[in-house]
Short mmCIF file of C-alpha atoms in Angstrom, two decimals:
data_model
loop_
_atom_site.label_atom_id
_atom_site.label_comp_id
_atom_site.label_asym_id
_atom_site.label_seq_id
_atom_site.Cartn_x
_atom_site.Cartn_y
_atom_site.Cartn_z
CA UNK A 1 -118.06 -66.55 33.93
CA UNK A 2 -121.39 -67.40 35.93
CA UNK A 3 -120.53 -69.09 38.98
CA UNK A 4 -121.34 -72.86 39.44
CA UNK A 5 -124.20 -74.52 41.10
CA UNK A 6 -122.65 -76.90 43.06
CA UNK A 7 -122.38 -80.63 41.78
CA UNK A 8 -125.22 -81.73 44.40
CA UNK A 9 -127.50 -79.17 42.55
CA UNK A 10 -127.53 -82.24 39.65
CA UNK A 11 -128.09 -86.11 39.36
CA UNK A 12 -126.26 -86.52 35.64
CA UNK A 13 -123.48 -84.53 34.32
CA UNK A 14 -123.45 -85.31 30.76
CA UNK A 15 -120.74 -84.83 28.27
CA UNK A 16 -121.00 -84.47 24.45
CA UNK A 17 -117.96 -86.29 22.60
CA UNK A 18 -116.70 -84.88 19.76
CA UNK A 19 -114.03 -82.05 19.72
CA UNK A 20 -115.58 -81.60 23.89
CA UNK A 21 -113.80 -84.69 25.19
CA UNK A 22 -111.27 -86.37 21.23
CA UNK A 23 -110.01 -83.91 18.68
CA UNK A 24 -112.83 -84.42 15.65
CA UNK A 25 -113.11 -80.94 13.58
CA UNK A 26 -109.34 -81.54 12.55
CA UNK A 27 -109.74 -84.35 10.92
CA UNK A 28 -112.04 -83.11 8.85
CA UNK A 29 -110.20 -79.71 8.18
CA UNK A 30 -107.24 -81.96 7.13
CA UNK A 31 -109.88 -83.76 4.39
CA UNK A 32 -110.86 -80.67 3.38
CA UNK A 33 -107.42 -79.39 2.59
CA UNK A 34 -106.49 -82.85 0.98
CA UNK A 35 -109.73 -82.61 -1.58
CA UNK A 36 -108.13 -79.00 -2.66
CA UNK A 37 -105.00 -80.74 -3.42
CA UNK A 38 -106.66 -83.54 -5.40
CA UNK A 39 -109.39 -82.30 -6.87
CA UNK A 40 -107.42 -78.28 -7.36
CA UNK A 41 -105.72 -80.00 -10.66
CA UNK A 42 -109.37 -80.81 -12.65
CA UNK A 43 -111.05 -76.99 -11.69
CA UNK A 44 -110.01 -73.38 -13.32
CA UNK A 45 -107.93 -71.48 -11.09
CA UNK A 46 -109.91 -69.23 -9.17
CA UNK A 47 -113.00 -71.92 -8.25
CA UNK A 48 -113.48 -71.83 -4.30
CA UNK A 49 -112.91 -75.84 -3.99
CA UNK A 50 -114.06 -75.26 -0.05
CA UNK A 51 -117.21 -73.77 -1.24
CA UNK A 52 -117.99 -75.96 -3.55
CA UNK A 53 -117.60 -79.12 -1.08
CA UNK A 54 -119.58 -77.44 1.98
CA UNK A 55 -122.64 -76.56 -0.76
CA UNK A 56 -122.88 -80.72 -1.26
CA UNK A 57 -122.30 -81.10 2.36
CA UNK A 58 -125.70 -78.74 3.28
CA UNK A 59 -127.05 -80.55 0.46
CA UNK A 60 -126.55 -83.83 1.79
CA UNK A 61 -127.24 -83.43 5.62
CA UNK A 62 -130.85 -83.98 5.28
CA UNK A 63 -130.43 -87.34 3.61
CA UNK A 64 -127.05 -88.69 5.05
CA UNK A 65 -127.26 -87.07 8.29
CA UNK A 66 -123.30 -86.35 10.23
CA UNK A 67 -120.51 -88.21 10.36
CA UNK A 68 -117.63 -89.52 8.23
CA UNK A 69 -119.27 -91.76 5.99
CA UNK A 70 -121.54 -88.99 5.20
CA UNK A 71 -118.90 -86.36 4.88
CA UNK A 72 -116.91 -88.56 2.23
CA UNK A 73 -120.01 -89.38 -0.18
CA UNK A 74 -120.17 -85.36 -0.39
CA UNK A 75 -116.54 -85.48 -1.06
CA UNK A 76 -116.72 -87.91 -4.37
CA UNK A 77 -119.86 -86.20 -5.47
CA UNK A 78 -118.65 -82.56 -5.14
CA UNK A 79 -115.30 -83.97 -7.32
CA UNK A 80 -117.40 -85.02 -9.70
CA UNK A 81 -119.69 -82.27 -9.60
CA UNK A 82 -117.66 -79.03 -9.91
CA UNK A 83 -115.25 -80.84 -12.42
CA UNK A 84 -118.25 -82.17 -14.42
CA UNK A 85 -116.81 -85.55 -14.59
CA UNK A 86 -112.87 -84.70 -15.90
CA UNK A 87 -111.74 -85.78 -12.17
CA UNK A 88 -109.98 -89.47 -12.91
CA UNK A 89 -112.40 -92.07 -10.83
CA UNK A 90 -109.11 -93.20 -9.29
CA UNK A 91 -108.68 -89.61 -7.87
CA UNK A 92 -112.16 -90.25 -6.62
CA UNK A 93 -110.93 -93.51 -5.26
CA UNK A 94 -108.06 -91.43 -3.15
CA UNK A 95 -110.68 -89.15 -1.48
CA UNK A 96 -112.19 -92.51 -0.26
CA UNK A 97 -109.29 -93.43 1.26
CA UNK A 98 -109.38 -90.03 2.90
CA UNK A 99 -112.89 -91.05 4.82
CA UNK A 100 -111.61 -94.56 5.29
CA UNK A 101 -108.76 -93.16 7.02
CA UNK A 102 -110.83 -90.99 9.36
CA UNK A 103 -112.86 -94.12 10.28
CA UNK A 104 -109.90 -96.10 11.57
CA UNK A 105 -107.97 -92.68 12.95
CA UNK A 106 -107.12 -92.99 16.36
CA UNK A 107 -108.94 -91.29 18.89
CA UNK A 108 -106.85 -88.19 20.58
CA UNK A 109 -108.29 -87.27 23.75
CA UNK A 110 -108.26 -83.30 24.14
CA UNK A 111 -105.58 -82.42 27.48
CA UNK A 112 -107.23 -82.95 30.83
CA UNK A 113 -109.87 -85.44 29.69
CA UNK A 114 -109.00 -88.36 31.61
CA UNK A 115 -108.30 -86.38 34.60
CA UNK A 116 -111.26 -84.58 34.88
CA UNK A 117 -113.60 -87.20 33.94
CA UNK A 118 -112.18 -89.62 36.73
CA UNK A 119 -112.32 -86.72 38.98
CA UNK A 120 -115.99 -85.98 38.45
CA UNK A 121 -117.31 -89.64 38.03
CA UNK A 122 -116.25 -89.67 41.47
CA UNK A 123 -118.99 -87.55 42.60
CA UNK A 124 -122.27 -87.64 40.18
CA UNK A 125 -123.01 -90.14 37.30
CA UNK A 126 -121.56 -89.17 34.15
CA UNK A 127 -123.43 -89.76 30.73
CA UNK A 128 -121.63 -89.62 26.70
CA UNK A 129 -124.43 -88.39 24.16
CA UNK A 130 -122.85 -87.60 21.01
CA UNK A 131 -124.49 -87.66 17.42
CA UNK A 132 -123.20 -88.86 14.13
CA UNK A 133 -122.39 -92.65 12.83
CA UNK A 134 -123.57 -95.20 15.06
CA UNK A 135 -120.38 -97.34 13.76
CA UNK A 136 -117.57 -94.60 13.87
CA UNK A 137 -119.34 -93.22 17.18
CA UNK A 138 -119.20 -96.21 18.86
CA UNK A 139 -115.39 -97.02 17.53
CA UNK A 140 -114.58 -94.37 19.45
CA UNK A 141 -116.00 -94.38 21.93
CA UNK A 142 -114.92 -98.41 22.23
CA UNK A 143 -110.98 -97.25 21.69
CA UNK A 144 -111.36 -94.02 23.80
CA UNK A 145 -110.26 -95.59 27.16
CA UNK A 146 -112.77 -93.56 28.72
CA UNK A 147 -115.74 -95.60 27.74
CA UNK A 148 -115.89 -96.85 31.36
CA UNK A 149 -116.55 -93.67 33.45
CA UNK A 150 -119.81 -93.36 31.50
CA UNK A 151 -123.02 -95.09 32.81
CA UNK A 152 -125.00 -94.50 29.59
CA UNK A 153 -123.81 -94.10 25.82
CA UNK A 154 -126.51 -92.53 23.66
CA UNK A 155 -125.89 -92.05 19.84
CA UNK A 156 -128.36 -89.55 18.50
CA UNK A 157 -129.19 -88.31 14.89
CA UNK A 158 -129.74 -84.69 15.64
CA UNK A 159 -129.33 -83.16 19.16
CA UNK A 160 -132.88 -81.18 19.53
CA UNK A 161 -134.96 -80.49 22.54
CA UNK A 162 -137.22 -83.45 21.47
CA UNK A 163 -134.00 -85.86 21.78
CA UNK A 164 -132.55 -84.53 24.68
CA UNK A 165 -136.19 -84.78 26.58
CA UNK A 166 -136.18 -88.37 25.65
CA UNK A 167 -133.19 -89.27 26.72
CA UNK A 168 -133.54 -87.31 29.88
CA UNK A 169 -136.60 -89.78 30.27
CA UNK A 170 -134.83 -92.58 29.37
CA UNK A 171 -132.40 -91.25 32.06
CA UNK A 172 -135.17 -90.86 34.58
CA UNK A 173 -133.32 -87.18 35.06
CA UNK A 174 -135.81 -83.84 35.58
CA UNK A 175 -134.12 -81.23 33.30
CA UNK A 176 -133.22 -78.42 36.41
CA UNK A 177 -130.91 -82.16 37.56
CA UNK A 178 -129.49 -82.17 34.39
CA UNK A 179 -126.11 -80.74 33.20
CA UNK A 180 -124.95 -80.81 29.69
CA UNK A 181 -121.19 -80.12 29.26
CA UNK A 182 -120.10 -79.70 24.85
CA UNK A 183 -118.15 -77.42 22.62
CA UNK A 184 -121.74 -76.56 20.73
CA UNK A 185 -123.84 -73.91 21.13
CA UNK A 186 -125.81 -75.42 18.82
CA UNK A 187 -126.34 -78.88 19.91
CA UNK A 188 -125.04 -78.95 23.42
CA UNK A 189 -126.35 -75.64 25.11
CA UNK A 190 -129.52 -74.15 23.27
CA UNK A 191 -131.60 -77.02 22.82
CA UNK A 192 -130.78 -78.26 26.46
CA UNK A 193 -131.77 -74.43 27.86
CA UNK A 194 -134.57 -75.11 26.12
CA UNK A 195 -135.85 -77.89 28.17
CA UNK A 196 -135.25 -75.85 31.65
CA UNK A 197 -131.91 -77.89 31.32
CA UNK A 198 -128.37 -76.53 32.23
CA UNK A 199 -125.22 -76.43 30.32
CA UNK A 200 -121.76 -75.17 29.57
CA UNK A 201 -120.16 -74.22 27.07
CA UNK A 202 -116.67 -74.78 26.30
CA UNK A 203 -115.47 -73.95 22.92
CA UNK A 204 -112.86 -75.64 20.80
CA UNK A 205 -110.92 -73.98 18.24
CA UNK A 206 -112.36 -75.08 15.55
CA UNK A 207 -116.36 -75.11 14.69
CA UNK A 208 -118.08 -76.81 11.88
CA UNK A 209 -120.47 -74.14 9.67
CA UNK A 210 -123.32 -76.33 10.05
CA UNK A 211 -122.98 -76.16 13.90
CA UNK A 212 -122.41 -72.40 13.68
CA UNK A 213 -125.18 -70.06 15.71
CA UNK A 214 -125.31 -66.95 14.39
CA UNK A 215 -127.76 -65.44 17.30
CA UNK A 216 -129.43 -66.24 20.31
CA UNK A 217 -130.56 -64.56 23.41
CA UNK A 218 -129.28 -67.31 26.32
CA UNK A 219 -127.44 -66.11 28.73
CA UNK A 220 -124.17 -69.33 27.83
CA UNK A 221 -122.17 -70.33 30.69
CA UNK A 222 -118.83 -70.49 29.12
CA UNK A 223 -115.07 -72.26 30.32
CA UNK A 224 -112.06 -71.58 28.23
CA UNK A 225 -111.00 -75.39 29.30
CA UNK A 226 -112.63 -78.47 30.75
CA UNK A 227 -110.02 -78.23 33.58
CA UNK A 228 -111.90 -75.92 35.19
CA UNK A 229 -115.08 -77.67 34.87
CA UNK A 230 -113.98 -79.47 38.20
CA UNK A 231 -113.36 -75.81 39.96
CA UNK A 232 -116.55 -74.96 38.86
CA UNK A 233 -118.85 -77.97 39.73
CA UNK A 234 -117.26 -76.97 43.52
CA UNK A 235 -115.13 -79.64 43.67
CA UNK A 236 -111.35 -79.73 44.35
CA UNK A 237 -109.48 -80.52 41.94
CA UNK A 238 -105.89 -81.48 42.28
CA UNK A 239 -104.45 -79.89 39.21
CA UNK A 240 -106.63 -76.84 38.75
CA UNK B 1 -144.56 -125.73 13.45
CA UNK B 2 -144.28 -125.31 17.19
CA UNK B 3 -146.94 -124.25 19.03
CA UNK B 4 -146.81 -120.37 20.53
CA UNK B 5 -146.96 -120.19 23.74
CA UNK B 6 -149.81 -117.62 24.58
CA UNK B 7 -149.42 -113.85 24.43
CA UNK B 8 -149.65 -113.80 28.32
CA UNK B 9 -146.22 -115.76 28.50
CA UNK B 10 -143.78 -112.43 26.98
CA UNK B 11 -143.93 -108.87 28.75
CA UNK B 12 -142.91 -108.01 25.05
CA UNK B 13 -142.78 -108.80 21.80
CA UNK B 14 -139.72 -106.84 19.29
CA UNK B 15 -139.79 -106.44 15.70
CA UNK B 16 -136.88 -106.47 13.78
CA UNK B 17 -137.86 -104.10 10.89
CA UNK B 18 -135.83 -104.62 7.21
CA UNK B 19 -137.69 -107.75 5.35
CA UNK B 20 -139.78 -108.20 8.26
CA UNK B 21 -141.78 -105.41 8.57
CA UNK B 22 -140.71 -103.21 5.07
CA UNK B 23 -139.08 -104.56 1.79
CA UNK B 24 -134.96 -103.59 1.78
CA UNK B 25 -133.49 -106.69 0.47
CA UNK B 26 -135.00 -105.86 -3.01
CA UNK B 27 -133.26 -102.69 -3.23
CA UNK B 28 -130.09 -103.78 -2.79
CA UNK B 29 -130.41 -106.56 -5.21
CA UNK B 30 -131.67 -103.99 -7.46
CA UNK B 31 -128.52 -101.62 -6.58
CA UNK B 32 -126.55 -104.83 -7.48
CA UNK B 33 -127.86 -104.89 -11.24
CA UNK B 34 -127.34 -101.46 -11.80
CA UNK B 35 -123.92 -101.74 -10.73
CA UNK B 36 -123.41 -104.42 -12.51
CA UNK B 37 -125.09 -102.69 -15.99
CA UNK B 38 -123.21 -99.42 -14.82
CA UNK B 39 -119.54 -101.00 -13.94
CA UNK B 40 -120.09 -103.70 -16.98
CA UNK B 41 -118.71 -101.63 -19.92
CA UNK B 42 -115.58 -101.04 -18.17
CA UNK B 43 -114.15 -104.79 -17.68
CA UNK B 44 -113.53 -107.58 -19.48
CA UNK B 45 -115.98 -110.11 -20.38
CA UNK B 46 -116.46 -112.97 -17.87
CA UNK B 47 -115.64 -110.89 -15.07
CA UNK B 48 -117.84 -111.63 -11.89
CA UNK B 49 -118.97 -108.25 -10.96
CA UNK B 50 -121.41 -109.26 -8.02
CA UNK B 51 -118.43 -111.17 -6.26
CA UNK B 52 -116.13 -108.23 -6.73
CA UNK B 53 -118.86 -106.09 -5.08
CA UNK B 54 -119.14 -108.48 -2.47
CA UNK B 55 -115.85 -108.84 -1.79
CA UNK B 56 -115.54 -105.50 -1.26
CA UNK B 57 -118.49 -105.23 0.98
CA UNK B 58 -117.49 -108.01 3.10
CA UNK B 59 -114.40 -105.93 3.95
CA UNK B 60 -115.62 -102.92 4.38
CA UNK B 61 -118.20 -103.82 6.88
CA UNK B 62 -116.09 -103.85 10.04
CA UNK B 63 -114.79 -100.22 8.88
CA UNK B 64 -118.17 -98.82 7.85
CA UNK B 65 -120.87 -100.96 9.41
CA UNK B 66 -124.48 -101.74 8.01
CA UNK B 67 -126.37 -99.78 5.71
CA UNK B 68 -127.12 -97.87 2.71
CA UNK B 69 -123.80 -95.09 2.92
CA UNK B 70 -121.79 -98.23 3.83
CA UNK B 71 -123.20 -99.97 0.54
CA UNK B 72 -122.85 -96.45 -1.70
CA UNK B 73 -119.22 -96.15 -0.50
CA UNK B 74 -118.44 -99.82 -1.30
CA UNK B 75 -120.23 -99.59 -4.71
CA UNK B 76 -117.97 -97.09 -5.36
CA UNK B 77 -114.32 -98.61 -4.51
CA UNK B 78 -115.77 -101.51 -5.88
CA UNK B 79 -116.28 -99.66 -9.28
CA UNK B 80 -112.83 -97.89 -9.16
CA UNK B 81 -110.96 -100.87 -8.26
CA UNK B 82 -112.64 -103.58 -10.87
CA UNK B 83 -112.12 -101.61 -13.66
CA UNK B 84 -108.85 -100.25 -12.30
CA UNK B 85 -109.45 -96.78 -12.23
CA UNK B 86 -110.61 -97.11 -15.86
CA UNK B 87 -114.66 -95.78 -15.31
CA UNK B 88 -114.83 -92.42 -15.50
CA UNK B 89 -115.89 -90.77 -12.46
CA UNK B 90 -119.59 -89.87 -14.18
CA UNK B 91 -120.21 -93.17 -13.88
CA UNK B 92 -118.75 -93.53 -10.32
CA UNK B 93 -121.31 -90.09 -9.74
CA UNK B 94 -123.83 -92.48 -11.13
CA UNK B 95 -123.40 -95.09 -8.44
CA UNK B 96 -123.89 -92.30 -5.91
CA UNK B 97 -127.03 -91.59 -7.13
CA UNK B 98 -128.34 -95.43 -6.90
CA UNK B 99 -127.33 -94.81 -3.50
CA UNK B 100 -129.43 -91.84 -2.51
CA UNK B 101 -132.17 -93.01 -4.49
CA UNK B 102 -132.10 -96.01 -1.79
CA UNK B 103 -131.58 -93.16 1.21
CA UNK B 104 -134.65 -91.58 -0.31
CA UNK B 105 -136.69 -94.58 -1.21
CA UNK B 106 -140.48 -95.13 0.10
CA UNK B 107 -141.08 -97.71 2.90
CA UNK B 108 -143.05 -100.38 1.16
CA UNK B 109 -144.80 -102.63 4.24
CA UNK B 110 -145.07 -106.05 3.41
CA UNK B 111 -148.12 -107.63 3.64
CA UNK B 112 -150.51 -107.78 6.82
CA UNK B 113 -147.93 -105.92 8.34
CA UNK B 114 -150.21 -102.78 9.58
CA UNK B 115 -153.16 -105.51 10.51
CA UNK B 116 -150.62 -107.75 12.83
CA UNK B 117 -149.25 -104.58 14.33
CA UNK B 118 -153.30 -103.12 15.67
CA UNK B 119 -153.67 -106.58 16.47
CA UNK B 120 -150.41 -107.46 18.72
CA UNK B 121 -150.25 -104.03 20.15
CA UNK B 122 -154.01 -104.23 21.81
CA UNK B 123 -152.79 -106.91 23.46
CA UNK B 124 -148.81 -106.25 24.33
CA UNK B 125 -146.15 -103.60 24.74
CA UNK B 126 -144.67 -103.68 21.42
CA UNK B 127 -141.02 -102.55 20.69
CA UNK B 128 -138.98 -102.53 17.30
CA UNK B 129 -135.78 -103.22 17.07
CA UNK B 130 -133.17 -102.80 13.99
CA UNK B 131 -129.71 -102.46 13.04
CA UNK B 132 -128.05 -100.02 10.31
CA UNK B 133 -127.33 -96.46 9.69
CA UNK B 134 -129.22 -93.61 12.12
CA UNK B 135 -130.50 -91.42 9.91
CA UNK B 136 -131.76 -93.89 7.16
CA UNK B 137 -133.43 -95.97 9.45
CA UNK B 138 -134.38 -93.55 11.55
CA UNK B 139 -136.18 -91.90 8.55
CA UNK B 140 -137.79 -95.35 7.65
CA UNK B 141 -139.44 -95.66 11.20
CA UNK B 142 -140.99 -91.94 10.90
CA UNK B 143 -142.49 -92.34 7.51
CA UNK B 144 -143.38 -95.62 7.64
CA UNK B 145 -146.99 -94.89 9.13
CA UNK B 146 -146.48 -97.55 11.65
CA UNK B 147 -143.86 -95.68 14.32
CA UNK B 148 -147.15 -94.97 16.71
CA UNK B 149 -147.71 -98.74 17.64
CA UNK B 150 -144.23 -98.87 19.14
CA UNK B 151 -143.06 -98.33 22.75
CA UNK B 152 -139.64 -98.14 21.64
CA UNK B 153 -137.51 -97.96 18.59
CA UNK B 154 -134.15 -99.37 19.00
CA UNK B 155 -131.46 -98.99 16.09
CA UNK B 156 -127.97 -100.97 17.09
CA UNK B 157 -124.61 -101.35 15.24
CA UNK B 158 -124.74 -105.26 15.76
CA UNK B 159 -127.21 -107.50 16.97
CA UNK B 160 -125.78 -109.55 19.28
CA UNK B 161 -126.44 -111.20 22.20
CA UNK B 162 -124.42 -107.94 24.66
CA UNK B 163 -127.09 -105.54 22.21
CA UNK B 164 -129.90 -107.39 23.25
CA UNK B 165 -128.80 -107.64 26.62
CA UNK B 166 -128.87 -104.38 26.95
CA UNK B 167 -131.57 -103.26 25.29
CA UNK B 168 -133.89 -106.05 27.58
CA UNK B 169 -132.22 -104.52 30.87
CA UNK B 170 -133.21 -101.24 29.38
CA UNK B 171 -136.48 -102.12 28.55
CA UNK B 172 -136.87 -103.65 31.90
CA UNK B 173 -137.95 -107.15 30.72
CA UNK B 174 -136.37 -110.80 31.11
CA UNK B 175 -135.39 -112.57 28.64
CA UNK B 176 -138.01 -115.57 29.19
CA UNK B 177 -140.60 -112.86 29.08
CA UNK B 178 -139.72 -111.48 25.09
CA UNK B 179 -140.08 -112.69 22.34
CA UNK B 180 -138.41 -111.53 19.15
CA UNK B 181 -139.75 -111.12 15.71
CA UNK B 182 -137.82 -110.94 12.24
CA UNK B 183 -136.05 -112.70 9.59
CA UNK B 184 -132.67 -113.25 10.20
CA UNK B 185 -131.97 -116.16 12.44
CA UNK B 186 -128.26 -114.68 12.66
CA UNK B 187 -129.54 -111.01 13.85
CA UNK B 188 -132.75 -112.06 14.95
CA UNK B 189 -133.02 -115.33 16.50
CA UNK B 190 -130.24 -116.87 17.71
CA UNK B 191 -128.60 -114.45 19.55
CA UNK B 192 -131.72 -113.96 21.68
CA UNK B 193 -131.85 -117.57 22.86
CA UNK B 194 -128.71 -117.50 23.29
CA UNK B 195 -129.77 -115.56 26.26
CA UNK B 196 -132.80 -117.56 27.17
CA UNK B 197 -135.00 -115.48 25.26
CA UNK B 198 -137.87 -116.92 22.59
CA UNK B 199 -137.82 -115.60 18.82
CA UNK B 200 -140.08 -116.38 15.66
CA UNK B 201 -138.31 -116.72 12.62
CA UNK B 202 -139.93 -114.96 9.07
CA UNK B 203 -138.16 -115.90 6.56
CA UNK B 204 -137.91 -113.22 3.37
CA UNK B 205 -137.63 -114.71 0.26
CA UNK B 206 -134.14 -112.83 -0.26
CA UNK B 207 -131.22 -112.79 2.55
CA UNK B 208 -128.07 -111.05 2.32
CA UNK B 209 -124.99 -113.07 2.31
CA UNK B 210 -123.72 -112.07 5.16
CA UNK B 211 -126.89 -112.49 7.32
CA UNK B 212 -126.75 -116.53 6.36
CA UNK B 213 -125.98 -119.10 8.89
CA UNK B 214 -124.44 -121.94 7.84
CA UNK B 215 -125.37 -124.48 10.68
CA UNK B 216 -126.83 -124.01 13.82
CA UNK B 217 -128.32 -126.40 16.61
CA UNK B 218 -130.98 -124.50 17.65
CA UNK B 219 -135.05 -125.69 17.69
CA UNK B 220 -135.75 -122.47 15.65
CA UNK B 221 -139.67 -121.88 15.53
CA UNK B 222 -140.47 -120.71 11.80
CA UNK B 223 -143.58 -118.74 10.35
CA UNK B 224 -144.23 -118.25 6.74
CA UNK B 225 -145.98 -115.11 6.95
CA UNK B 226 -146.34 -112.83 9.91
CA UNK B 227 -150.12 -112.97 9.01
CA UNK B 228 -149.53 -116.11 11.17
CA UNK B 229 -148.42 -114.63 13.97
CA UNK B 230 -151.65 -113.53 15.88
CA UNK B 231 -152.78 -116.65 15.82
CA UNK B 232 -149.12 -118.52 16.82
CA UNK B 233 -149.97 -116.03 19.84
CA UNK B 234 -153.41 -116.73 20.56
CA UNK B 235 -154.99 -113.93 19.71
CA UNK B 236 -158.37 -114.24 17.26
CA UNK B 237 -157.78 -112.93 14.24
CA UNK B 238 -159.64 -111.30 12.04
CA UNK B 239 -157.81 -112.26 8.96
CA UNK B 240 -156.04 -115.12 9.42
#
């Protein structure tokens, strides 16, 4: 682990959202298994039903973009798809439920979250930028409890250098005063290096294939938990 | 008509974007008759399929917000529910296609629209503001041929008057100095003087239900056409 500048070495300490600061991958994994179950009755034994749905879902991104809504028109289309049409519509109607249910799930906050984030909104002003669903984004965010530590909320469609230097604009933030804190290598490190930005890394468990990186040649600061983001920023911390 | 007051009296003027600067209305009502053809076979006669599609909407819209993915997802429990799971799911796959076709449809301008926008924009910081799903609109504003002209492109979850409160503090701008353009007093209008702010109302010869206002007491300034609105502003026109 690379030792931390200090916190005074930025003006904005920006968090990404999703599986960084609320459980989010889960929920889908859970959808995932629950299409098997429904849809595993209409295919031939021996058809890879999680194949099948993330070849829709690649298929889709360009024209639905993230997020739940998204995720559960792949859903119904994949059922119908790979059972050519056998799959009862009301079967169809249950995997809508699914993605309704995701949109009204209750936001679990990963462990230290609060803590940390009153800890360090203490000391530098703390941004959210997340991507997906403006409307499911901004429920959670809205029913986090956290919403108020965060001077700015941005919602973005695809986390790239050319939306991270706009917001950083927007901000009024050089990127060498700019840390980006997210459980993607992806979205939340690369593209951010890539603008003379900072950023760690701290990985969840669980990582979507679309956000997968197969390769890159950064140099990734990386924490095992964002309890010792506090540590690391050079401030005390009463619980790390 | 009320007389504008002249261009020099805003710091900006905002579009709003769907049936004020490019057709959308038509699409859904279009989406509505092809449910209504596709859905059709599977009920009995004298069933009202547009108010069973409404209703569905309607309730759906605090769950899954504005927008095209919120519409395709409705269409579909709409479908499954009327006919009570009796469509086959082909038909439901069918649905899903009406509803990319409308994620992938061209932006049609309406007319004068690219004239008014040179013309405005020579003479004031222009801005557009909309409401909906990210990606589609998103994907509107960058093949629309008209993104250049704007300053800023805002797309919100809700317009109301805490959006554009925030978006004017953002912007930098008080309210007595913008002026708002589009053609939903709901969206567009009244919650702007609500904060003091001016707006111009376009109507579009189609409006979604639940964009109508029943009653309201404000002085609303009208338009027919925004080929009006250079001169409502003082500006010489060309064309009008």
């Amino acid at each position: 682990v690379t030792t931390g500048r200090r916190i005074d070495g930025y003006d904005i300490v920006a968090f990404d959202a999703d599986d960084t600061l609320w459980r989010c991958e889960d929920s889908f994994r859970y959808a995932e298994s629950r299409f098997a179950e429904l849809v595993g009755p209409y295919v031939p034994k021996g058809v890879d039903l999680d194949a099948a749905l993330r070849a829709v879902e690649k298929a889709d991104v360009s024209v639905s973009g993230y997020g739940v809504k998204a995720f559960t028109l792949s859903m119904a289309r994949a059922a119908i798809d790979v059972t050519d049409g056998a799959i009862p519509s009301a079967v169809v109607g249950d995997l809508l439920d699914v993605g309704r249910s995701m949109l009204l799930e209750t936001v679990h906050l990963l462990p230290h979250v609060s803590e940390v984030l009153v800890e360090i909104a203490a000391n530098i002003r703390i941004v959210l930028i997340t991507k997906g669903d403006l409307v499911h984004q901004t429920r959670k965010v809205t029913t986090s409890g956290i919403e108020h530590h965060f001077s700015d909320i941005e919602i973005l469609l695809e986390k790239d250098p050319a939306a991270y230097d706009k917001i950083m604009k927007r901000l009024g933030v050089e990127p060498e005063r700019f840390l980006m804190i997210g459980n993607s290598v992806r979205s939340d490190v690369l593209p951010v290096m890539a603008l003379g930005g900072h950023a760690v890394h701290i990985p969840y468990h669980l990582t979507w294939e679309l956000e997968r990186v197969d390769h890159h040649d950064e140099d990734v600061v990386e924490l095992a938990s964002i309890a010792d983001l506090p540590a690391w920023l050079g401030i005390r911390s009463a619980f790390s």
